[in-house]
Amino acid sequence: KAGVTQTPRYLIKTRGQQVTLSCSPISGHRSVSWYQQTPGQGLQFLFEYFSETQRNKGNFPGRFSGRQFSNSRSEMNVSTLELGDSALYLCASSFRRESGTDTQYFGPGTRLTVL
Amino acid sequence: SQQGEEDPQALSIQEGENATMNCSYKTSINNLQWYRQNSGRGLVHLILIRSNEREKHSGRLRVTLDTSKKSSSLLITASRAADTASYFCATDRSGNTGKLIFGQGTTLQVKP
């Protein structure tokens, strides 16, 4: 099976712009979670989508949004970029069994630099 | 906020030695997972241990979980230079969906 893919891998934007990142989960996986990784804050959960619905959300401002399509692919959008949004953005997919015991498989990440 | 705290923050050992990393967390969990990350790349899943399990093995990896102490440890035996990476524990709290809470990680350097 192909792993989780993320595009683009690298992105440079300027303050005030917006950006859209894409994530394709492992075939058959229905859940996609997004995380932000920075040197200062570490790995922080952004949100999770399952069956095109956002089911869980982290503590991030409304500038961070996402969506999931019927084929489970997901996008996240950051509007009005700030310097502090520079980070590695990781998505992870899982089958999301109802038991809640599920392994998340991560993509290679998108490195966003905001100038 | 980070639920997990990992200890030590950095560890340097010689090839062939064992490496032990510890993780503590604050609330009840459904399961705990360990991941490896090489040089700011994606996370590689190593092992998942459920809250009703106490120990799990996978190749050279041994993970223990003590829910009474809210702590876990990852032991890598007979380490290799290729094990050089950052290691993170991540907890899945009961009732949460798709949300992992990560520790700050342990940076392991294995010298050849």
mmCIF file of N, CA, C and O in Angstrom, chain A residues 14-78:
data_model
loop_
_atom_site.group_PDB
_atom_site.id
_atom_site.type_symbol
_atom_site.label_atom_id
_atom_site.label_comp_id
_atom_site.label_asym_id
_atom_site.label_seq_id
_atom_site.Cartn_x
_atom_site.Cartn_y
_atom_site.Cartn_z
ATOM 1 N N THR A 14 4.548 34.789 2.061
ATOM 2 C CA THR A 14 4.795 36.021 2.807
ATOM 3 C C THR A 14 3.626 36.299 3.733
ATOM 4 O O THR A 14 2.511 35.775 3.537
ATOM 5 N N ARG A 15 3.884 37.083 4.735
ATOM 6 C CA ARG A 15 2.854 37.433 5.706
ATOM 7 C C ARG A 15 1.612 37.971 5.016
ATOM 8 O O ARG A 15 1.691 38.743 4.063
ATOM 9 N N GLY A 16 0.447 37.565 5.512
ATOM 10 C CA GLY A 16 -0.806 38.035 4.953
ATOM 11 C C GLY A 16 -1.387 37.152 3.863
ATOM 12 O O GLY A 16 -2.583 37.228 3.582
ATOM 13 N N GLN A 17 -0.528 36.335 3.258
ATOM 14 C CA GLN A 17 -1.043 35.432 2.225
ATOM 15 C C GLN A 17 -1.788 34.277 2.860
ATOM 16 O O GLN A 17 -1.811 34.107 4.074
ATOM 17 N N GLN A 18 -2.395 33.461 2.028
ATOM 18 C CA GLN A 18 -3.024 32.246 2.510
ATOM 19 C C GLN A 18 -2.396 31.054 1.804
ATOM 20 O O GLN A 18 -1.751 31.192 0.772
ATOM 21 N N VAL A 19 -2.571 29.887 2.391
ATOM 22 C CA VAL A 19 -1.939 28.697 1.846
ATOM 23 C C VAL A 19 -2.876 27.505 2.015
ATOM 24 O O VAL A 19 -3.657 27.435 2.965
ATOM 25 N N THR A 20 -2.807 26.590 1.065
ATOM 26 C CA THR A 20 -3.578 25.350 1.138
ATOM 27 C C THR A 20 -2.629 24.179 1.012
ATOM 28 O O THR A 20 -1.818 24.127 0.077
ATOM 29 N N LEU A 21 -2.722 23.273 1.971
ATOM 30 C CA LEU A 21 -1.901 22.067 1.986
ATOM 31 C C LEU A 21 -2.801 20.858 1.748
ATOM 32 O O LEU A 21 -3.941 20.837 2.201
ATOM 33 N N SER A 22 -2.245 19.861 1.077
ATOM 34 C CA SER A 22 -3.054 18.704 0.716
ATOM 35 C C SER A 22 -2.492 17.428 1.321
ATOM 36 O O SER A 22 -1.275 17.277 1.474
ATOM 37 N N CYS A 23 -3.391 16.503 1.640
ATOM 38 C CA CYS A 23 -2.996 15.230 2.231
ATOM 39 C C CYS A 23 -3.836 14.113 1.631
ATOM 40 O O CYS A 23 -5.065 14.194 1.625
ATOM 41 N N SER A 24 -3.179 13.088 1.132
ATOM 42 C CA SER A 24 -3.880 11.903 0.640
ATOM 43 C C SER A 24 -3.593 10.746 1.589
ATOM 44 O O SER A 24 -2.431 10.355 1.754
ATOM 45 N N PRO A 25 -4.627 10.204 2.220
ATOM 46 C CA PRO A 25 -4.409 9.146 3.221
ATOM 47 C C PRO A 25 -4.111 7.807 2.557
ATOM 48 O O PRO A 25 -4.244 7.650 1.344
ATOM 49 N N ILE A 26 -3.744 6.861 3.381
ATOM 50 C CA ILE A 26 -3.561 5.491 2.926
ATOM 51 C C ILE A 26 -4.913 4.959 2.446
ATOM 52 O O ILE A 26 -5.950 5.243 3.066
ATOM 53 N N SER A 27 -4.889 4.223 1.358
ATOM 54 C CA SER A 27 -6.124 3.700 0.802
ATOM 55 C C SER A 27 -6.907 2.916 1.843
ATOM 56 O O SER A 27 -6.360 2.035 2.528
ATOM 57 N N GLY A 28 -8.184 3.246 2.001
ATOM 58 C CA GLY A 28 -9.014 2.555 2.979
ATOM 59 C C GLY A 28 -9.117 3.269 4.312
ATOM 60 O O GLY A 28 -9.996 2.969 5.124
ATOM 61 N N HIS A 29 -8.219 4.183 4.554
ATOM 62 C CA HIS A 29 -8.278 4.951 5.799
ATOM 63 C C HIS A 29 -9.305 6.071 5.662
ATOM 64 O O HIS A 29 -9.350 6.759 4.659
ATOM 65 N N ARG A 30 -10.086 6.249 6.730
ATOM 66 C CA ARG A 30 -11.174 7.217 6.656
ATOM 67 C C ARG A 30 -10.938 8.464 7.496
ATOM 68 O O ARG A 30 -11.682 9.425 7.400
ATOM 69 N N SER A 31 -9.923 8.390 8.332
ATOM 70 C CA SER A 31 -9.664 9.510 9.232
ATOM 71 C C SER A 31 -8.356 10.191 8.846
ATOM 72 O O SER A 31 -7.354 9.526 8.558
ATOM 73 N N VAL A 32 -8.381 11.504 8.848
ATOM 74 C CA VAL A 32 -7.168 12.293 8.610
ATOM 75 C C VAL A 32 -7.039 13.317 9.728
ATOM 76 O O VAL A 32 -7.972 14.069 10.011
ATOM 77 N N SER A 33 -5.886 13.311 10.364
ATOM 78 C CA SER A 33 -5.583 14.289 11.407
ATOM 79 C C SER A 33 -4.437 15.169 10.938
ATOM 80 O O SER A 33 -3.556 14.719 10.202
ATOM 81 N N TRP A 34 -4.451 16.405 11.393
ATOM 82 C CA TRP A 34 -3.394 17.369 11.030
ATOM 83 C C TRP A 34 -2.680 17.834 12.297
ATOM 84 O O TRP A 34 -3.321 18.067 13.326
ATOM 85 N N TYR A 35 -1.373 18.002 12.171
ATOM 86 C CA TYR A 35 -0.549 18.463 13.285
ATOM 87 C C TYR A 35 0.415 19.540 12.796
ATOM 88 O O TYR A 35 0.857 19.538 11.650
ATOM 89 N N GLN A 36 0.743 20.440 13.709
ATOM 90 C CA GLN A 36 1.762 21.450 13.449
ATOM 91 C C GLN A 36 2.961 21.148 14.330
ATOM 92 O O GLN A 36 2.803 20.871 15.521
ATOM 93 N N GLN A 37 4.141 21.190 13.762
ATOM 94 C CA GLN A 37 5.355 20.968 14.552
ATOM 95 C C GLN A 37 6.275 22.181 14.446
ATOM 96 O O GLN A 37 6.677 22.571 13.344
ATOM 97 N N THR A 38 6.584 22.764 15.584
ATOM 98 C CA THR A 38 7.525 23.876 15.655
ATOM 99 C C THR A 38 8.549 23.577 16.734
ATOM 100 O O THR A 38 8.274 22.809 17.666
ATOM 101 N N PRO A 39 9.730 24.189 16.644
ATOM 102 C CA PRO A 39 10.750 23.941 17.671
ATOM 103 C C PRO A 39 10.286 24.363 19.066
ATOM 104 O O PRO A 39 10.617 23.720 20.056
ATOM 105 N N GLY A 40 9.495 25.407 19.142
ATOM 106 C CA GLY A 40 9.080 25.915 20.442
ATOM 107 C C GLY A 40 7.921 25.166 21.067
ATOM 108 O O GLY A 40 7.916 24.890 22.257
ATOM 109 N N GLN A 41 6.930 24.834 20.271
ATOM 110 C CA GLN A 41 5.704 24.217 20.789
ATOM 111 C C GLN A 41 5.632 22.713 20.564
ATOM 112 O O GLN A 41 4.730 22.050 21.084
ATOM 113 N N GLY A 42 6.557 22.186 19.784
ATOM 114 C CA GLY A 42 6.518 20.750 19.515
ATOM 115 C C GLY A 42 5.395 20.383 18.570
ATOM 116 O O GLY A 42 4.974 21.176 17.733
ATOM 117 N N LEU A 43 4.893 19.174 18.738
ATOM 118 C CA LEU A 43 3.828 18.655 17.882
ATOM 119 C C LEU A 43 2.480 18.958 18.520
ATOM 120 O O LEU A 43 2.196 18.515 19.631
ATOM 121 N N GLN A 44 1.657 19.697 17.789
ATOM 122 C CA GLN A 44 0.353 20.068 18.318
ATOM 123 C C GLN A 44 -0.748 19.674 17.341
ATOM 124 O O GLN A 44 -0.636 19.900 16.136
ATOM 125 N N PHE A 45 -1.799 19.148 17.895
ATOM 126 C CA PHE A 45 -2.941 18.683 17.108
ATOM 127 C C PHE A 45 -3.745 19.879 16.594
ATOM 128 O O PHE A 45 -4.070 20.794 17.350
ATOM 129 N N LEU A 46 -4.053 19.845 15.304
ATOM 130 C CA LEU A 46 -4.864 20.904 14.700
ATOM 131 C C LEU A 46 -6.333 20.499 14.617
ATOM 132 O O LEU A 46 -7.198 21.153 15.171
ATOM 133 N N PHE A 47 -6.609 19.432 13.879
ATOM 134 C CA PHE A 47 -7.976 18.918 13.758
ATOM 135 C C PHE A 47 -7.961 17.540 13.123
ATOM 136 O O PHE A 47 -6.962 17.105 12.571
ATOM 137 N N GLU A 48 -9.123 16.886 13.228
ATOM 138 C CA GLU A 48 -9.304 15.576 12.627
ATOM 139 C C GLU A 48 -10.582 15.560 11.818
ATOM 140 O O GLU A 48 -11.606 16.125 12.235
ATOM 141 N N TYR A 49 -10.523 14.914 10.658
ATOM 142 C CA TYR A 49 -11.677 14.749 9.807
ATOM 143 C C TYR A 49 -11.963 13.269 9.603
ATOM 144 O O TYR A 49 -11.045 12.462 9.429
ATOM 145 N N PHE A 50 -13.228 12.960 9.644
ATOM 146 C CA PHE A 50 -13.680 11.583 9.421
ATOM 147 C C PHE A 50 -14.986 11.661 8.659
ATOM 148 O O PHE A 50 -15.911 12.368 9.071
ATOM 149 N N SER A 51 -15.046 10.951 7.540
ATOM 150 C CA SER A 51 -16.255 10.977 6.708
ATOM 151 C C SER A 51 -16.705 12.402 6.437
ATOM 152 O O SER A 51 -17.882 12.756 6.619
ATOM 153 N N GLU A 52 -15.746 13.221 6.024
ATOM 154 C CA GLU A 52 -15.989 14.600 5.569
ATOM 155 C C GLU A 52 -16.451 15.532 6.686
ATOM 156 O O GLU A 52 -16.846 16.676 6.415
ATOM 157 N N THR A 53 -16.387 15.086 7.931
ATOM 158 C CA THR A 53 -16.825 15.900 9.063
ATOM 159 C C THR A 53 -15.659 16.141 10.009
ATOM 160 O O THR A 53 -14.903 15.220 10.313
ATOM 161 N N GLN A 54 -15.538 17.361 10.470
ATOM 162 C CA GLN A 54 -14.531 17.650 11.486
ATOM 163 C C GLN A 54 -15.030 17.129 12.817
ATOM 164 O O GLN A 54 -16.067 17.569 13.330
ATOM 165 N N ARG A 55 -14.287 16.207 13.426
ATOM 166 C CA ARG A 55 -14.761 15.578 14.656
ATOM 167 C C ARG A 55 -14.016 16.057 15.894
ATOM 168 O O ARG A 55 -14.465 15.848 17.009
ATOM 169 N N ASN A 56 -12.885 16.672 15.665
ATOM 170 C CA ASN A 56 -12.116 17.107 16.821
ATOM 171 C C ASN A 56 -11.247 18.278 16.374
ATOM 172 O O ASN A 56 -10.769 18.296 15.226
ATOM 173 N N LYS A 57 -11.049 19.219 17.265
ATOM 174 C CA LYS A 57 -10.300 20.412 16.897
ATOM 175 C C LYS A 57 -9.365 20.792 18.026
ATOM 176 O O LYS A 57 -9.743 20.740 19.209
ATOM 177 N N GLY A 58 -8.167 21.190 17.668
ATOM 178 C CA GLY A 58 -7.207 21.648 18.652
ATOM 179 C C GLY A 58 -7.391 23.119 18.934
ATOM 180 O O GLY A 58 -8.312 23.771 18.451
ATOM 181 N N ASN A 59 -6.471 23.641 19.735
ATOM 182 C CA ASN A 59 -6.565 25.027 20.174
ATOM 183 C C ASN A 59 -5.799 25.954 19.230
ATOM 184 O O ASN A 59 -4.749 26.481 19.592
ATOM 185 N N PHE A 60 -6.328 26.147 18.064
ATOM 186 C CA PHE A 60 -5.719 27.028 17.068
ATOM 187 C C PHE A 60 -6.752 28.063 16.639
ATOM 188 O O PHE A 60 -7.955 27.810 16.683
ATOM 189 N N PRO A 61 -6.275 29.238 16.208
ATOM 190 C CA PRO A 61 -7.233 30.270 15.785
ATOM 191 C C PRO A 61 -7.993 29.862 14.534
ATOM 192 O O PRO A 61 -7.618 28.940 13.813
ATOM 193 N N GLY A 62 -9.064 30.593 14.280
ATOM 194 C CA GLY A 62 -9.939 30.289 13.155
ATOM 195 C C GLY A 62 -9.283 30.433 11.795
ATOM 196 O O GLY A 62 -9.842 29.996 10.785
ATOM 197 N N ARG A 63 -8.075 31.035 11.764
ATOM 198 C CA ARG A 63 -7.359 31.146 10.486
ATOM 199 C C ARG A 63 -6.974 29.765 9.952
ATOM 200 O O ARG A 63 -6.681 29.613 8.764
ATOM 201 N N PHE A 64 -6.970 28.804 10.834
ATOM 202 C CA PHE A 64 -6.642 27.434 10.435
ATOM 203 C C PHE A 64 -7.947 26.675 10.196
ATOM 204 O O PHE A 64 -8.791 26.585 11.087
ATOM 205 N N SER A 65 -8.105 26.170 9.015
ATOM 206 C CA SER A 65 -9.314 25.430 8.695
ATOM 207 C C SER A 65 -8.961 24.238 7.829
ATOM 208 O O SER A 65 -7.842 24.131 7.319
ATOM 209 N N GLY A 66 -9.911 23.373 7.668
ATOM 210 C CA GLY A 66 -9.648 22.200 6.836
ATOM 211 C C GLY A 66 -10.929 21.661 6.261
ATOM 212 O O GLY A 66 -12.032 22.156 6.539
ATOM 213 N N ARG A 67 -10.778 20.656 5.446
ATOM 214 C CA ARG A 67 -11.936 19.946 4.930
ATOM 215 C C ARG A 67 -11.484 18.572 4.456
ATOM 216 O O ARG A 67 -10.293 18.327 4.239
ATOM 217 N N GLN A 68 -12.461 17.705 4.291
ATOM 218 C CA GLN A 68 -12.171 16.365 3.781
ATOM 219 C C GLN A 68 -13.153 16.064 2.658
ATOM 220 O O GLN A 68 -14.341 16.394 2.748
ATOM 221 N N PHE A 69 -12.646 15.426 1.645
ATOM 222 C CA PHE A 69 -13.468 15.104 0.490
ATOM 223 C C PHE A 69 -13.998 13.674 0.601
ATOM 224 O O PHE A 69 -13.577 12.904 1.467
ATOM 225 N N SER A 70 -14.899 13.333 -0.307
ATOM 226 C CA SER A 70 -15.542 12.021 -0.241
ATOM 227 C C SER A 70 -14.549 10.873 -0.435
ATOM 228 O O SER A 70 -14.796 9.750 -0.010
ATOM 229 N N ASN A 71 -13.408 11.146 -1.055
ATOM 230 C CA ASN A 71 -12.395 10.092 -1.232
ATOM 231 C C ASN A 71 -11.395 10.082 -0.072
ATOM 232 O O ASN A 71 -10.359 9.435 -0.157
ATOM 233 N N SER A 72 -11.721 10.784 1.013
ATOM 234 C CA SER A 72 -10.934 10.886 2.250
ATOM 235 C C SER A 72 -9.734 11.813 2.140
ATOM 236 O O SER A 72 -9.091 12.082 3.156
ATOM 237 N N ARG A 73 -9.424 12.288 0.965
ATOM 238 C CA ARG A 73 -8.337 13.286 0.852
ATOM 239 C C ARG A 73 -8.716 14.527 1.652
ATOM 240 O O ARG A 73 -9.894 14.867 1.769
ATOM 241 N N SER A 74 -7.703 15.159 2.197
ATOM 242 C CA SER A 74 -7.981 16.308 3.057
ATOM 243 C C SER A 74 -7.099 17.487 2.668
ATOM 244 O O SER A 74 -6.004 17.315 2.139
ATOM 245 N N GLU A 75 -7.610 18.655 2.911
ATOM 246 C CA GLU A 75 -6.837 19.886 2.726
ATOM 247 C C GLU A 75 -6.923 20.709 4.003
ATOM 248 O O GLU A 75 -7.929 20.665 4.712
ATOM 249 N N MET A 76 -5.850 21.424 4.284
ATOM 250 C CA MET A 76 -5.947 22.409 5.342
ATOM 251 C C MET A 76 -5.542 23.760 4.767
ATOM 252 O O MET A 76 -4.713 23.845 3.849
ATOM 253 N N ASN A 77 -6.153 24.770 5.280
ATOM 254 C CA ASN A 77 -5.942 26.124 4.786
ATOM 255 C C ASN A 77 -5.548 27.027 5.954
ATOM 256 O O ASN A 77 -6.103 26.912 7.054
ATOM 257 N N VAL A 78 -4.573 27.866 5.694
ATOM 258 C CA VAL A 78 -4.212 28.881 6.692
ATOM 259 C C VAL A 78 -4.336 30.236 6.007
ATOM 260 O O VAL A 78 -3.694 30.476 4.973
#
